[in-house]
Amino acid sequence: MKNLVIIFAFLSTFSLAGWAQQEAFSTEKADEILQKNIQKHGMVGIVAGVYKDGKVVWQNGAGYRDREAKIAANAQMLNRTASISKPMTAIAILQLFEQKKLGLDDPVQKYLPYFPKKKKGTITIRHLLHHISGIGAYQKRKNAFNTKNYPTLEEAIGVFKNRKLLNKPGEAYHYTTYGYVVLGAIVEKASGMTYRDYMKKNIWDKAGMTHTDVEVFGQSYNNKAKLYRKTRKGEIVEDKNTDLSIKVPGGGVQSTVGDLLKFGQAILEHKLIKPATFQMMITPSGIKKRGNPYAMGWFVYGRKDQPSGLCIGHSGSQSGTSTQLLIYLDKKTVVATLCNTAGVWPQVVGLTVDLAMTTF
């Protein structure tokens, strides 16, 4: 992942020179970007959208939601969001912080007594939000491409809870989906609700995200994207349907592009957390890392003195999925992309940046 973050940083920097010269937003140009990427990079289906000036100015799809059945990808396509689940979970934690139901510097064990204490130090909620807890990423390929069902988050945490930490908590950045699984379990304990019920009531419904939900393995959904991947040889094949119950709060949510734009709008309008909490959320931890800084659930891109202004966002990649969400805070603009093809993550990042360029 860190290499792809660097790729995004390069794309952002490379694009800045042209932003000041862009004309008014062109739907034709946006459509052209989608078609170009489908043809050039072997993406099966892709849907993207732009929110600007208080409204959705463009949404469209290219390619296929289901290649074999020749069903086109369109704005209704339901797709895995992958790691875009993480900022949603971060906001849930910060809502509970505002309600004084938890403290950011509380130890994990205050809410999850079954989580072992670690020799290298105490893990806090703040550490988990910033990916500086010392908890590692997937240890085995089978964990990333899981087919086993974990009925509860506690059972999912059992996969990794006894592993040694990579470093002392608060000492170094290590991106980890597992850390966000722990945060999801804390949401449940602090709120007294299941993760899904809490998210639906306090985030998705508040933002008007009527098509967003936890993906349940084996369940049938209307307009659900079929999963594909691009192999190292450049072939496009059907991807393995994995069970996301091992990582729901960090990568198990499905949505539509329209709903992701609503999520971005709710963030811009401070519908989900207070402005002061929002500023804390987008402040990086200060721990050095390669690529863009990471705050609480968000990567931070750009600066206020650049043509694009300050931007927060998150990308995602898992079986049958490559995604990107960008929120340009100073420009009040949201750009979202969902692709049903794994193995094209850098290209999805690039095309989302290209779409953003058309708005400024």
mmCIF file of C-alpha atoms in Angstrom:
data_model
loop_
_atom_site.group_PDB
_atom_site.id
_atom_site.type_symbol
_atom_site.label_atom_id
_atom_site.label_comp_id
_atom_site.label_asym_id
_atom_site.label_seq_id
_atom_site.Cartn_x
_atom_site.Cartn_y
_atom_site.Cartn_z
ATOM 1 C CA MET A 1 0.000 0.000 0.000
ATOM 2 C CA LYS A 2 2.745 2.489 0.837
ATOM 3 C CA ASN A 3 4.010 2.381 -2.759
ATOM 4 C CA LEU A 4 0.552 3.276 -4.023
ATOM 5 C CA VAL A 5 0.336 6.176 -1.585
ATOM 6 C CA ILE A 6 3.550 7.469 -3.123
ATOM 7 C CA ILE A 7 2.018 7.043 -6.579
ATOM 8 C CA PHE A 8 -0.953 9.137 -5.483
ATOM 9 C CA ALA A 9 1.331 11.807 -4.086
ATOM 10 C CA PHE A 10 3.139 11.938 -7.420
ATOM 11 C CA LEU A 11 -0.092 12.195 -9.384
ATOM 12 C CA SER A 12 -1.366 14.984 -7.158
ATOM 13 C CA THR A 13 1.834 16.993 -7.470
ATOM 14 C CA PHE A 14 2.062 16.386 -11.203
ATOM 15 C CA SER A 15 -1.498 17.621 -11.719
ATOM 16 C CA LEU A 16 -1.238 20.857 -9.741
ATOM 17 C CA ALA A 17 0.305 22.871 -12.531
ATOM 18 C CA GLY A 18 -2.702 22.424 -14.759
ATOM 19 C CA TRP A 19 -5.485 23.049 -12.259
ATOM 20 C CA ALA A 20 -5.409 26.823 -12.390
ATOM 21 C CA GLN A 21 -5.940 26.730 -16.164
ATOM 22 C CA GLN A 22 -8.947 24.372 -16.158
ATOM 23 C CA GLU A 23 -12.199 25.546 -17.725
ATOM 24 C CA ALA A 24 -15.670 24.964 -16.240
ATOM 25 C CA PHE A 25 -16.544 21.365 -15.406
ATOM 26 C CA SER A 26 -17.172 19.332 -18.528
ATOM 27 C CA THR A 27 -19.331 16.209 -18.378
ATOM 28 C CA GLU A 28 -17.988 15.259 -21.794
ATOM 29 C CA LYS A 29 -14.425 15.381 -20.504
ATOM 30 C CA ALA A 30 -15.384 13.300 -17.465
ATOM 31 C CA ASP A 31 -17.053 10.679 -19.676
ATOM 32 C CA GLU A 32 -13.944 10.623 -21.844
ATOM 33 C CA ILE A 33 -11.728 9.936 -18.817
ATOM 34 C CA LEU A 34 -13.815 6.888 -17.893
ATOM 35 C CA GLN A 35 -13.821 5.462 -21.410
ATOM 36 C CA LYS A 36 -10.097 6.040 -21.823
ATOM 37 C CA ASN A 37 -9.284 4.178 -18.619
ATOM 38 C CA ILE A 38 -11.612 1.271 -19.384
ATOM 39 C CA GLN A 39 -9.922 0.758 -22.730
ATOM 40 C CA LYS A 40 -6.342 1.394 -21.624
ATOM 41 C CA HIS A 41 -6.182 -0.389 -18.268
ATOM 42 C CA GLY A 42 -8.538 -3.332 -18.620
ATOM 43 C CA MET A 43 -11.075 -2.283 -16.020
ATOM 44 C CA VAL A 44 -14.273 -4.293 -16.362
ATOM 45 C CA GLY A 45 -16.676 -1.794 -14.836
ATOM 46 C CA ILE A 46 -16.258 1.619 -13.291
ATOM 47 C CA VAL A 47 -18.635 4.227 -11.891
ATOM 48 C CA ALA A 48 -17.629 7.712 -10.782
ATOM 49 C CA GLY A 49 -19.257 10.937 -9.684
ATOM 50 C CA VAL A 50 -18.572 14.555 -8.771
ATOM 51 C CA TYR A 51 -20.283 16.746 -6.176
ATOM 52 C CA LYS A 52 -19.586 20.471 -6.526
ATOM 53 C CA ASP A 53 -21.260 23.774 -5.679
ATOM 54 C CA GLY A 54 -23.841 22.093 -3.471
ATOM 55 C CA LYS A 55 -25.032 19.484 -5.962
ATOM 56 C CA VAL A 56 -24.044 16.371 -7.873
ATOM 57 C CA VAL A 57 -22.863 17.700 -11.226
ATOM 58 C CA TRP A 58 -22.002 14.370 -12.822
ATOM 59 C CA GLN A 59 -22.357 10.624 -12.363
ATOM 60 C CA ASN A 60 -21.691 7.969 -14.964
ATOM 61 C CA GLY A 61 -20.381 4.497 -15.563
ATOM 62 C CA ALA A 62 -18.375 2.689 -18.205
ATOM 63 C CA GLY A 63 -17.852 -0.965 -18.968
ATOM 64 C CA TYR A 64 -19.803 -3.740 -17.294
ATOM 65 C CA ARG A 65 -21.227 -4.491 -13.871
ATOM 66 C CA ASP A 66 -21.453 -8.077 -15.143
ATOM 67 C CA ARG A 67 -19.301 -8.729 -18.202
ATOM 68 C CA GLU A 68 -20.654 -12.179 -18.974
ATOM 69 C CA ALA A 69 -24.294 -11.041 -18.844
ATOM 70 C CA LYS A 70 -23.440 -7.784 -20.671
ATOM 71 C CA ILE A 71 -24.977 -5.664 -17.896
ATOM 72 C CA ALA A 72 -23.584 -2.143 -18.070
ATOM 73 C CA ALA A 73 -22.020 -0.372 -15.103
ATOM 74 C CA ASN A 74 -24.172 2.591 -14.110
ATOM 75 C CA ALA A 75 -24.829 4.900 -11.177
ATOM 76 C CA GLN A 76 -26.878 2.209 -9.429
ATOM 77 C CA MET A 77 -23.963 -0.246 -9.296
ATOM 78 C CA LEU A 78 -23.460 -1.581 -5.771
ATOM 79 C CA ASN A 79 -19.784 -2.146 -5.108
ATOM 80 C CA ARG A 80 -17.412 -2.972 -2.294
ATOM 81 C CA THR A 81 -15.820 0.175 -0.878
ATOM 82 C CA ALA A 82 -12.808 -1.649 0.623
ATOM 83 C CA SER A 83 -10.817 0.690 2.896
ATOM 84 C CA ILE A 84 -13.195 3.611 2.430
ATOM 85 C CA SER A 85 -14.917 1.839 5.326
ATOM 86 C CA LYS A 86 -12.149 3.161 7.596
ATOM 87 C CA PRO A 87 -13.088 6.870 7.612
ATOM 88 C CA MET A 88 -16.688 5.855 8.315
ATOM 89 C CA THR A 89 -15.529 3.903 11.365
ATOM 90 C CA ALA A 90 -13.313 6.792 12.469
ATOM 91 C CA ILE A 91 -16.290 9.146 12.420
ATOM 92 C CA ALA A 92 -18.301 6.681 14.518
ATOM 93 C CA ILE A 93 -15.538 6.699 17.136
ATOM 94 C CA LEU A 94 -15.405 10.496 17.133
ATOM 95 C CA GLN A 95 -19.176 10.757 17.536
ATOM 96 C CA LEU A 96 -18.934 8.602 20.649
ATOM 97 C CA PHE A 97 -16.040 10.774 21.820
ATOM 98 C CA GLU A 98 -18.272 13.848 21.472
ATOM 99 C CA GLN A 99 -20.936 12.062 23.521
ATOM 100 C CA LYS A 100 -18.311 11.319 26.206
ATOM 101 C CA LYS A 101 -18.899 7.597 25.806
ATOM 102 C CA LEU A 102 -15.197 7.016 25.241
ATOM 103 C CA GLY A 103 -11.866 8.798 25.490
ATOM 104 C CA LEU A 104 -9.339 8.799 22.676
ATOM 105 C CA ASP A 105 -6.528 8.024 25.086
ATOM 106 C CA ASP A 106 -8.393 5.183 26.753
ATOM 107 C CA PRO A 107 -6.712 1.775 26.524
ATOM 108 C CA VAL A 108 -8.346 -0.858 24.334
ATOM 109 C CA GLN A 109 -8.885 -3.126 27.352
ATOM 110 C CA LYS A 110 -11.288 -0.612 28.938
ATOM 111 C CA TYR A 111 -13.824 -1.652 26.297
ATOM 112 C CA LEU A 112 -12.484 -5.024 25.172
ATOM 113 C CA PRO A 113 -11.176 -6.916 28.222
ATOM 114 C CA TYR A 114 -10.533 -9.958 26.030
ATOM 115 C CA PHE A 115 -7.845 -8.064 24.101
ATOM 116 C CA PRO A 116 -4.457 -9.037 25.606
ATOM 117 C CA LYS A 117 -2.158 -6.447 27.135
ATOM 118 C CA LYS A 118 1.046 -6.055 25.145
ATOM 119 C CA LYS A 119 4.612 -6.109 26.447
ATOM 120 C CA LYS A 120 5.630 -3.218 24.208
ATOM 121 C CA GLY A 121 3.049 -0.851 25.665
ATOM 122 C CA THR A 122 -0.586 0.149 25.966
ATOM 123 C CA ILE A 123 -2.637 0.586 22.798
ATOM 124 C CA THR A 124 -5.119 3.470 22.894
ATOM 125 C CA ILE A 125 -8.017 4.401 20.650
ATOM 126 C CA ARG A 126 -5.967 7.314 19.302
ATOM 127 C CA HIS A 127 -3.189 4.935 18.279
ATOM 128 C CA LEU A 128 -5.680 2.792 16.366
ATOM 129 C CA LEU A 129 -7.177 5.768 14.526
ATOM 130 C CA HIS A 130 -3.748 6.888 13.298
ATOM 131 C CA HIS A 131 -2.382 3.392 12.429
ATOM 132 C CA ILE A 132 0.352 3.796 15.052
ATOM 133 C CA SER A 133 -0.752 1.026 17.434
ATOM 134 C CA GLY A 134 1.926 -1.450 16.396
ATOM 135 C CA ILE A 135 -0.680 -3.963 15.213
ATOM 136 C CA GLY A 136 0.471 -5.476 11.939
ATOM 137 C CA ALA A 137 -1.322 -6.049 8.662
ATOM 138 C CA TYR A 138 -2.497 -9.390 7.293
ATOM 139 C CA GLN A 139 -0.023 -12.059 8.325
ATOM 140 C CA LYS A 140 -1.190 -14.604 5.795
ATOM 141 C CA ARG A 141 -2.682 -14.332 2.323
ATOM 142 C CA LYS A 142 -5.658 -16.397 3.489
ATOM 143 C CA ASN A 143 -6.566 -13.617 5.939
ATOM 144 C CA ALA A 144 -6.649 -10.986 3.204
ATOM 145 C CA PHE A 145 -8.680 -13.324 0.970
ATOM 146 C CA ASN A 146 -10.786 -14.845 3.717
ATOM 147 C CA THR A 147 -13.562 -17.376 3.078
ATOM 148 C CA LYS A 148 -14.349 -18.167 6.719
ATOM 149 C CA ASN A 149 -17.281 -16.473 8.414
ATOM 150 C CA TYR A 150 -16.757 -14.598 11.680
ATOM 151 C CA PRO A 151 -20.192 -13.971 13.249
ATOM 152 C CA THR A 152 -18.865 -11.341 15.663
ATOM 153 C CA LEU A 153 -16.085 -8.778 15.688
ATOM 154 C CA GLU A 154 -14.685 -10.444 18.796
ATOM 155 C CA GLU A 155 -14.203 -13.637 16.794
ATOM 156 C CA ALA A 156 -12.558 -11.686 13.969
ATOM 157 C CA ILE A 157 -10.204 -10.043 16.475
ATOM 158 C CA GLY A 158 -9.266 -13.513 17.671
ATOM 159 C CA VAL A 159 -7.377 -14.005 14.405
ATOM 160 C CA PHE A 160 -4.699 -11.464 15.349
ATOM 161 C CA LYS A 161 -5.084 -10.412 18.988
ATOM 162 C CA ASN A 162 -2.248 -12.620 20.271
ATOM 163 C CA ARG A 163 0.309 -11.497 17.708
ATOM 164 C CA LYS A 164 3.296 -9.487 18.887
ATOM 165 C CA LEU A 165 3.283 -5.784 18.112
ATOM 166 C CA LEU A 166 5.588 -4.503 15.383
ATOM 167 C CA ASN A 167 6.701 -1.624 17.585
ATOM 168 C CA LYS A 168 5.854 0.284 20.732
ATOM 169 C CA PRO A 169 2.415 1.957 20.402
ATOM 170 C CA GLY A 170 2.755 5.540 19.193
ATOM 171 C CA GLU A 171 6.259 4.986 17.858
ATOM 172 C CA ALA A 172 5.759 4.202 14.153
ATOM 173 C CA TYR A 173 3.147 4.119 11.391
ATOM 174 C CA HIS A 174 2.010 0.738 10.079
ATOM 175 C CA TYR A 175 -1.180 0.678 8.032
ATOM 176 C CA THR A 176 -3.449 -2.060 9.353
ATOM 177 C CA THR A 177 -7.035 -3.018 8.658
ATOM 178 C CA TYR A 178 -6.989 -5.078 11.842
ATOM 179 C CA GLY A 179 -6.661 -1.931 13.941
ATOM 180 C CA TYR A 180 -9.944 -0.695 12.532
ATOM 181 C CA VAL A 181 -11.626 -4.003 13.345
ATOM 182 C CA VAL A 182 -10.709 -3.284 16.973
ATOM 183 C CA LEU A 183 -12.197 0.206 16.621
ATOM 184 C CA GLY A 184 -15.420 -1.309 15.299
ATOM 185 C CA ALA A 185 -15.658 -3.549 18.351
ATOM 186 C CA ILE A 186 -15.130 -0.501 20.572
ATOM 187 C CA VAL A 187 -17.988 1.252 18.748
ATOM 188 C CA GLU A 188 -20.204 -1.690 19.680
ATOM 189 C CA LYS A 189 -19.170 -1.699 23.337
ATOM 190 C CA ALA A 190 -19.379 2.068 23.840
ATOM 191 C CA SER A 191 -22.711 2.454 22.038
ATOM 192 C CA GLY A 192 -24.444 -0.756 23.100
ATOM 193 C CA MET A 193 -25.360 -1.400 19.455
ATOM 194 C CA THR A 194 -24.028 -3.675 16.759
ATOM 195 C CA TYR A 195 -21.550 -2.036 14.409
ATOM 196 C CA ARG A 196 -24.014 -2.244 11.516
ATOM 197 C CA ASP A 197 -26.924 -0.791 13.498
ATOM 198 C CA TYR A 198 -24.801 2.049 14.854
ATOM 199 C CA MET A 199 -23.458 2.975 11.420
ATOM 200 C CA LYS A 200 -26.890 2.856 9.821
ATOM 201 C CA LYS A 201 -28.539 5.062 12.443
ATOM 202 C CA ASN A 202 -25.755 7.556 13.094
ATOM 203 C CA ILE A 203 -23.862 7.840 9.822
ATOM 204 C CA TRP A 204 -25.495 6.301 6.771
ATOM 205 C CA ASP A 205 -29.058 7.442 7.508
ATOM 206 C CA LYS A 206 -27.908 10.898 8.637
ATOM 207 C CA ALA A 207 -26.024 11.336 5.382
ATOM 208 C CA GLY A 208 -28.882 9.952 3.275
ATOM 209 C CA MET A 209 -26.835 6.922 2.228
ATOM 210 C CA THR A 210 -29.744 4.578 1.512
ATOM 211 C CA HIS A 211 -27.725 2.042 -0.499
ATOM 212 C CA THR A 212 -24.863 1.572 1.965
ATOM 213 C CA ASP A 213 -24.591 -1.454 4.228
ATOM 214 C CA VAL A 214 -22.314 -4.162 5.567
ATOM 215 C CA GLU A 215 -21.763 -6.833 2.925
ATOM 216 C CA VAL A 216 -22.976 -10.275 4.025
ATOM 217 C CA PHE A 217 -21.247 -13.189 2.330
ATOM 218 C CA GLY A 218 -23.559 -15.257 0.144
ATOM 219 C CA GLN A 219 -26.432 -12.778 0.251
ATOM 220 C CA SER A 220 -27.938 -11.571 -3.032
ATOM 221 C CA TYR A 221 -28.139 -7.823 -3.705
ATOM 222 C CA ASN A 222 -29.794 -5.839 -6.475
ATOM 223 C CA ASN A 223 -27.334 -4.171 -8.866
ATOM 224 C CA LYS A 224 -24.355 -5.831 -7.141
ATOM 225 C CA ALA A 225 -21.141 -5.697 -9.152
ATOM 226 C CA LYS A 226 -19.541 -8.965 -10.152
ATOM 227 C CA LEU A 227 -15.936 -9.333 -8.978
ATOM 228 C CA TYR A 228 -12.988 -9.333 -11.392
ATOM 229 C CA ARG A 229 -9.228 -8.943 -11.248
ATOM 230 C CA LYS A 230 -6.432 -8.110 -13.616
ATOM 231 C CA THR A 231 -3.648 -10.688 -13.448
ATOM 232 C CA ARG A 232 0.053 -9.918 -13.670
ATOM 233 C CA LYS A 233 -0.122 -11.101 -17.274
ATOM 234 C CA GLY A 234 -2.804 -8.517 -17.982
ATOM 235 C CA GLU A 235 -5.653 -11.003 -18.262
ATOM 236 C CA ILE A 236 -9.069 -10.136 -16.820
ATOM 237 C CA VAL A 237 -10.594 -13.015 -14.868
ATOM 238 C CA GLU A 238 -13.372 -13.462 -12.330
ATOM 239 C CA ASP A 239 -12.095 -12.835 -8.819
ATOM 240 C CA LYS A 240 -12.655 -14.957 -5.747
ATOM 241 C CA ASN A 241 -15.693 -13.985 -3.683
ATOM 242 C CA THR A 242 -14.277 -13.455 -0.203
ATOM 243 C CA ASP A 243 -16.059 -13.232 3.153
ATOM 244 C CA LEU A 244 -15.459 -9.744 4.538
ATOM 245 C CA SER A 245 -16.601 -10.573 8.077
ATOM 246 C CA ILE A 246 -12.944 -10.697 9.142
ATOM 247 C CA LYS A 247 -12.625 -6.940 8.525
ATOM 248 C CA VAL A 248 -16.031 -5.244 8.382
ATOM 249 C CA PRO A 249 -15.103 -1.912 10.081
ATOM 250 C CA GLY A 250 -11.914 -1.672 8.032
ATOM 251 C CA GLY A 251 -13.094 -2.995 4.685
ATOM 252 C CA GLY A 252 -16.492 -4.691 4.712
ATOM 253 C CA VAL A 253 -18.935 -1.986 3.631
ATOM 254 C CA GLN A 254 -20.622 -1.816 0.222
ATOM 255 C CA SER A 255 -22.069 1.308 -1.358
ATOM 256 C CA THR A 256 -22.785 3.250 -4.521
ATOM 257 C CA VAL A 257 -20.961 6.258 -5.925
ATOM 258 C CA GLY A 258 -24.015 8.398 -5.197
ATOM 259 C CA ASP A 259 -23.906 7.401 -1.538
ATOM 260 C CA LEU A 260 -20.181 8.132 -1.297
ATOM 261 C CA LEU A 261 -20.844 11.606 -2.686
ATOM 262 C CA LYS A 262 -23.496 12.047 0.026
ATOM 263 C CA PHE A 263 -20.955 10.919 2.614
ATOM 264 C CA GLY A 264 -18.541 13.555 1.364
ATOM 265 C CA GLN A 265 -21.273 16.189 1.371
ATOM 266 C CA ALA A 266 -22.210 15.325 4.970
ATOM 267 C CA ILE A 267 -18.576 15.773 5.959
ATOM 268 C CA LEU A 268 -18.313 19.140 4.205
ATOM 269 C CA GLU A 269 -21.511 20.313 5.907
ATOM 270 C CA HIS A 270 -20.442 18.979 9.350
ATOM 271 C CA LYS A 271 -23.580 16.844 9.634
ATOM 272 C CA LEU A 272 -21.781 13.980 11.359
ATOM 273 C CA ILE A 273 -19.328 15.567 13.798
ATOM 274 C CA LYS A 274 -18.729 19.066 15.141
ATOM 275 C CA PRO A 275 -16.296 21.409 13.338
ATOM 276 C CA ALA A 276 -13.781 21.273 16.200
ATOM 277 C CA THR A 277 -13.851 17.471 16.175
ATOM 278 C CA PHE A 278 -13.512 17.534 12.408
ATOM 279 C CA GLN A 279 -10.331 19.617 12.646
ATOM 280 C CA MET A 280 -8.900 17.118 15.102
ATOM 281 C CA MET A 281 -9.875 14.271 12.773
ATOM 282 C CA ILE A 282 -7.956 15.692 9.800
ATOM 283 C CA THR A 283 -4.819 16.528 11.791
ATOM 284 C CA PRO A 284 -2.003 14.028 11.075
ATOM 285 C CA SER A 285 -0.439 12.173 13.985
ATOM 286 C CA GLY A 286 2.990 13.699 13.426
ATOM 287 C CA ILE A 287 4.585 10.262 13.127
ATOM 288 C CA LYS A 288 6.846 10.224 10.082
ATOM 289 C CA LYS A 289 5.816 7.991 7.191
ATOM 290 C CA ARG A 290 6.417 7.677 3.474
ATOM 291 C CA GLY A 291 3.859 9.312 1.226
ATOM 292 C CA ASN A 292 0.951 11.415 2.393
ATOM 293 C CA PRO A 293 0.300 12.045 6.106
ATOM 294 C CA TYR A 294 -2.423 9.993 7.805
ATOM 295 C CA ALA A 295 -4.849 11.617 10.220
ATOM 296 C CA MET A 296 -7.774 9.849 11.926
ATOM 297 C CA GLY A 297 -9.195 7.623 9.222
ATOM 298 C CA TRP A 298 -8.049 9.860 6.365
ATOM 299 C CA PHE A 299 -5.028 10.499 4.236
ATOM 300 C CA VAL A 300 -4.303 14.225 3.928
ATOM 301 C CA TYR A 301 -3.396 15.495 0.465
ATOM 302 C CA GLY A 302 -2.378 18.923 -0.753
ATOM 303 C CA ARG A 303 -2.125 22.239 1.073
ATOM 304 C CA LYS A 304 -4.188 25.382 1.329
ATOM 305 C CA ASP A 305 -1.630 27.299 -0.735
ATOM 306 C CA GLN A 306 -2.007 24.936 -3.699
ATOM 307 C CA PRO A 307 -4.620 25.455 -6.447
ATOM 308 C CA SER A 308 -6.594 22.433 -5.244
ATOM 309 C CA GLY A 309 -6.462 23.490 -1.599
ATOM 310 C CA LEU A 310 -6.549 20.999 1.263
ATOM 311 C CA CYS A 311 -7.912 17.558 0.459
ATOM 312 C CA ILE A 312 -8.676 14.456 2.515
ATOM 313 C CA GLY A 313 -9.419 11.049 1.088
ATOM 314 C CA HIS A 314 -9.084 7.304 1.176
ATOM 315 C CA SER A 315 -8.554 4.597 -1.373
ATOM 316 C CA GLY A 316 -9.249 0.899 -1.194
ATOM 317 C CA SER A 317 -8.266 -2.377 -2.790
ATOM 318 C CA GLN A 318 -9.483 -5.919 -2.153
ATOM 319 C CA SER A 319 -10.807 -8.860 -4.131
ATOM 320 C CA GLY A 320 -12.837 -7.566 -7.058
ATOM 321 C CA THR A 321 -12.464 -3.950 -6.009
ATOM 322 C CA SER A 322 -10.450 -0.752 -6.476
ATOM 323 C CA THR A 323 -11.823 2.489 -5.008
ATOM 324 C CA GLN A 324 -11.039 6.133 -4.288
ATOM 325 C CA LEU A 325 -12.808 8.956 -2.440
ATOM 326 C CA LEU A 326 -11.469 12.534 -2.450
ATOM 327 C CA ILE A 327 -12.926 15.485 -0.536
ATOM 328 C CA TYR A 328 -11.509 18.894 -1.456
ATOM 329 C CA LEU A 329 -12.268 20.920 1.652
ATOM 330 C CA ASP A 330 -11.471 24.383 0.308
ATOM 331 C CA LYS A 331 -13.205 23.764 -3.014
ATOM 332 C CA LYS A 332 -16.266 22.057 -1.457
ATOM 333 C CA THR A 333 -15.877 19.282 -3.999
ATOM 334 C CA VAL A 334 -16.198 15.505 -3.678
ATOM 335 C CA VAL A 335 -14.999 12.955 -6.238
ATOM 336 C CA ALA A 336 -15.709 9.228 -5.856
ATOM 337 C CA THR A 337 -14.802 6.199 -7.956
ATOM 338 C CA LEU A 338 -15.820 2.547 -7.617
ATOM 339 C CA CYS A 339 -14.352 -0.156 -9.841
ATOM 340 C CA ASN A 340 -15.235 -3.866 -9.794
ATOM 341 C CA THR A 341 -11.727 -4.911 -10.814
ATOM 342 C CA ALA A 342 -8.796 -5.679 -8.520
ATOM 343 C CA GLY A 343 -5.244 -5.096 -9.713
ATOM 344 C CA VAL A 344 -5.937 -1.633 -11.148
ATOM 345 C CA TRP A 345 -5.773 0.385 -7.944
ATOM 346 C CA PRO A 346 -3.084 2.869 -9.099
ATOM 347 C CA GLN A 347 -5.067 3.528 -12.267
ATOM 348 C CA VAL A 348 -8.267 4.161 -10.292
ATOM 349 C CA VAL A 349 -6.358 6.620 -8.118
ATOM 350 C CA GLY A 350 -5.037 8.325 -11.246
ATOM 351 C CA LEU A 351 -8.380 8.639 -12.996
ATOM 352 C CA THR A 352 -9.989 10.047 -9.831
ATOM 353 C CA VAL A 353 -7.315 12.734 -9.735
ATOM 354 C CA ASP A 354 -7.949 13.396 -13.438
ATOM 355 C CA LEU A 355 -11.664 13.799 -12.728
ATOM 356 C CA ALA A 356 -10.850 16.229 -9.918
ATOM 357 C CA MET A 357 -8.769 18.272 -12.353
ATOM 358 C CA THR A 358 -11.844 18.869 -14.491
ATOM 359 C CA THR A 359 -13.626 20.608 -11.599
ATOM 360 C CA PHE A 360 -11.159 23.408 -10.844
#
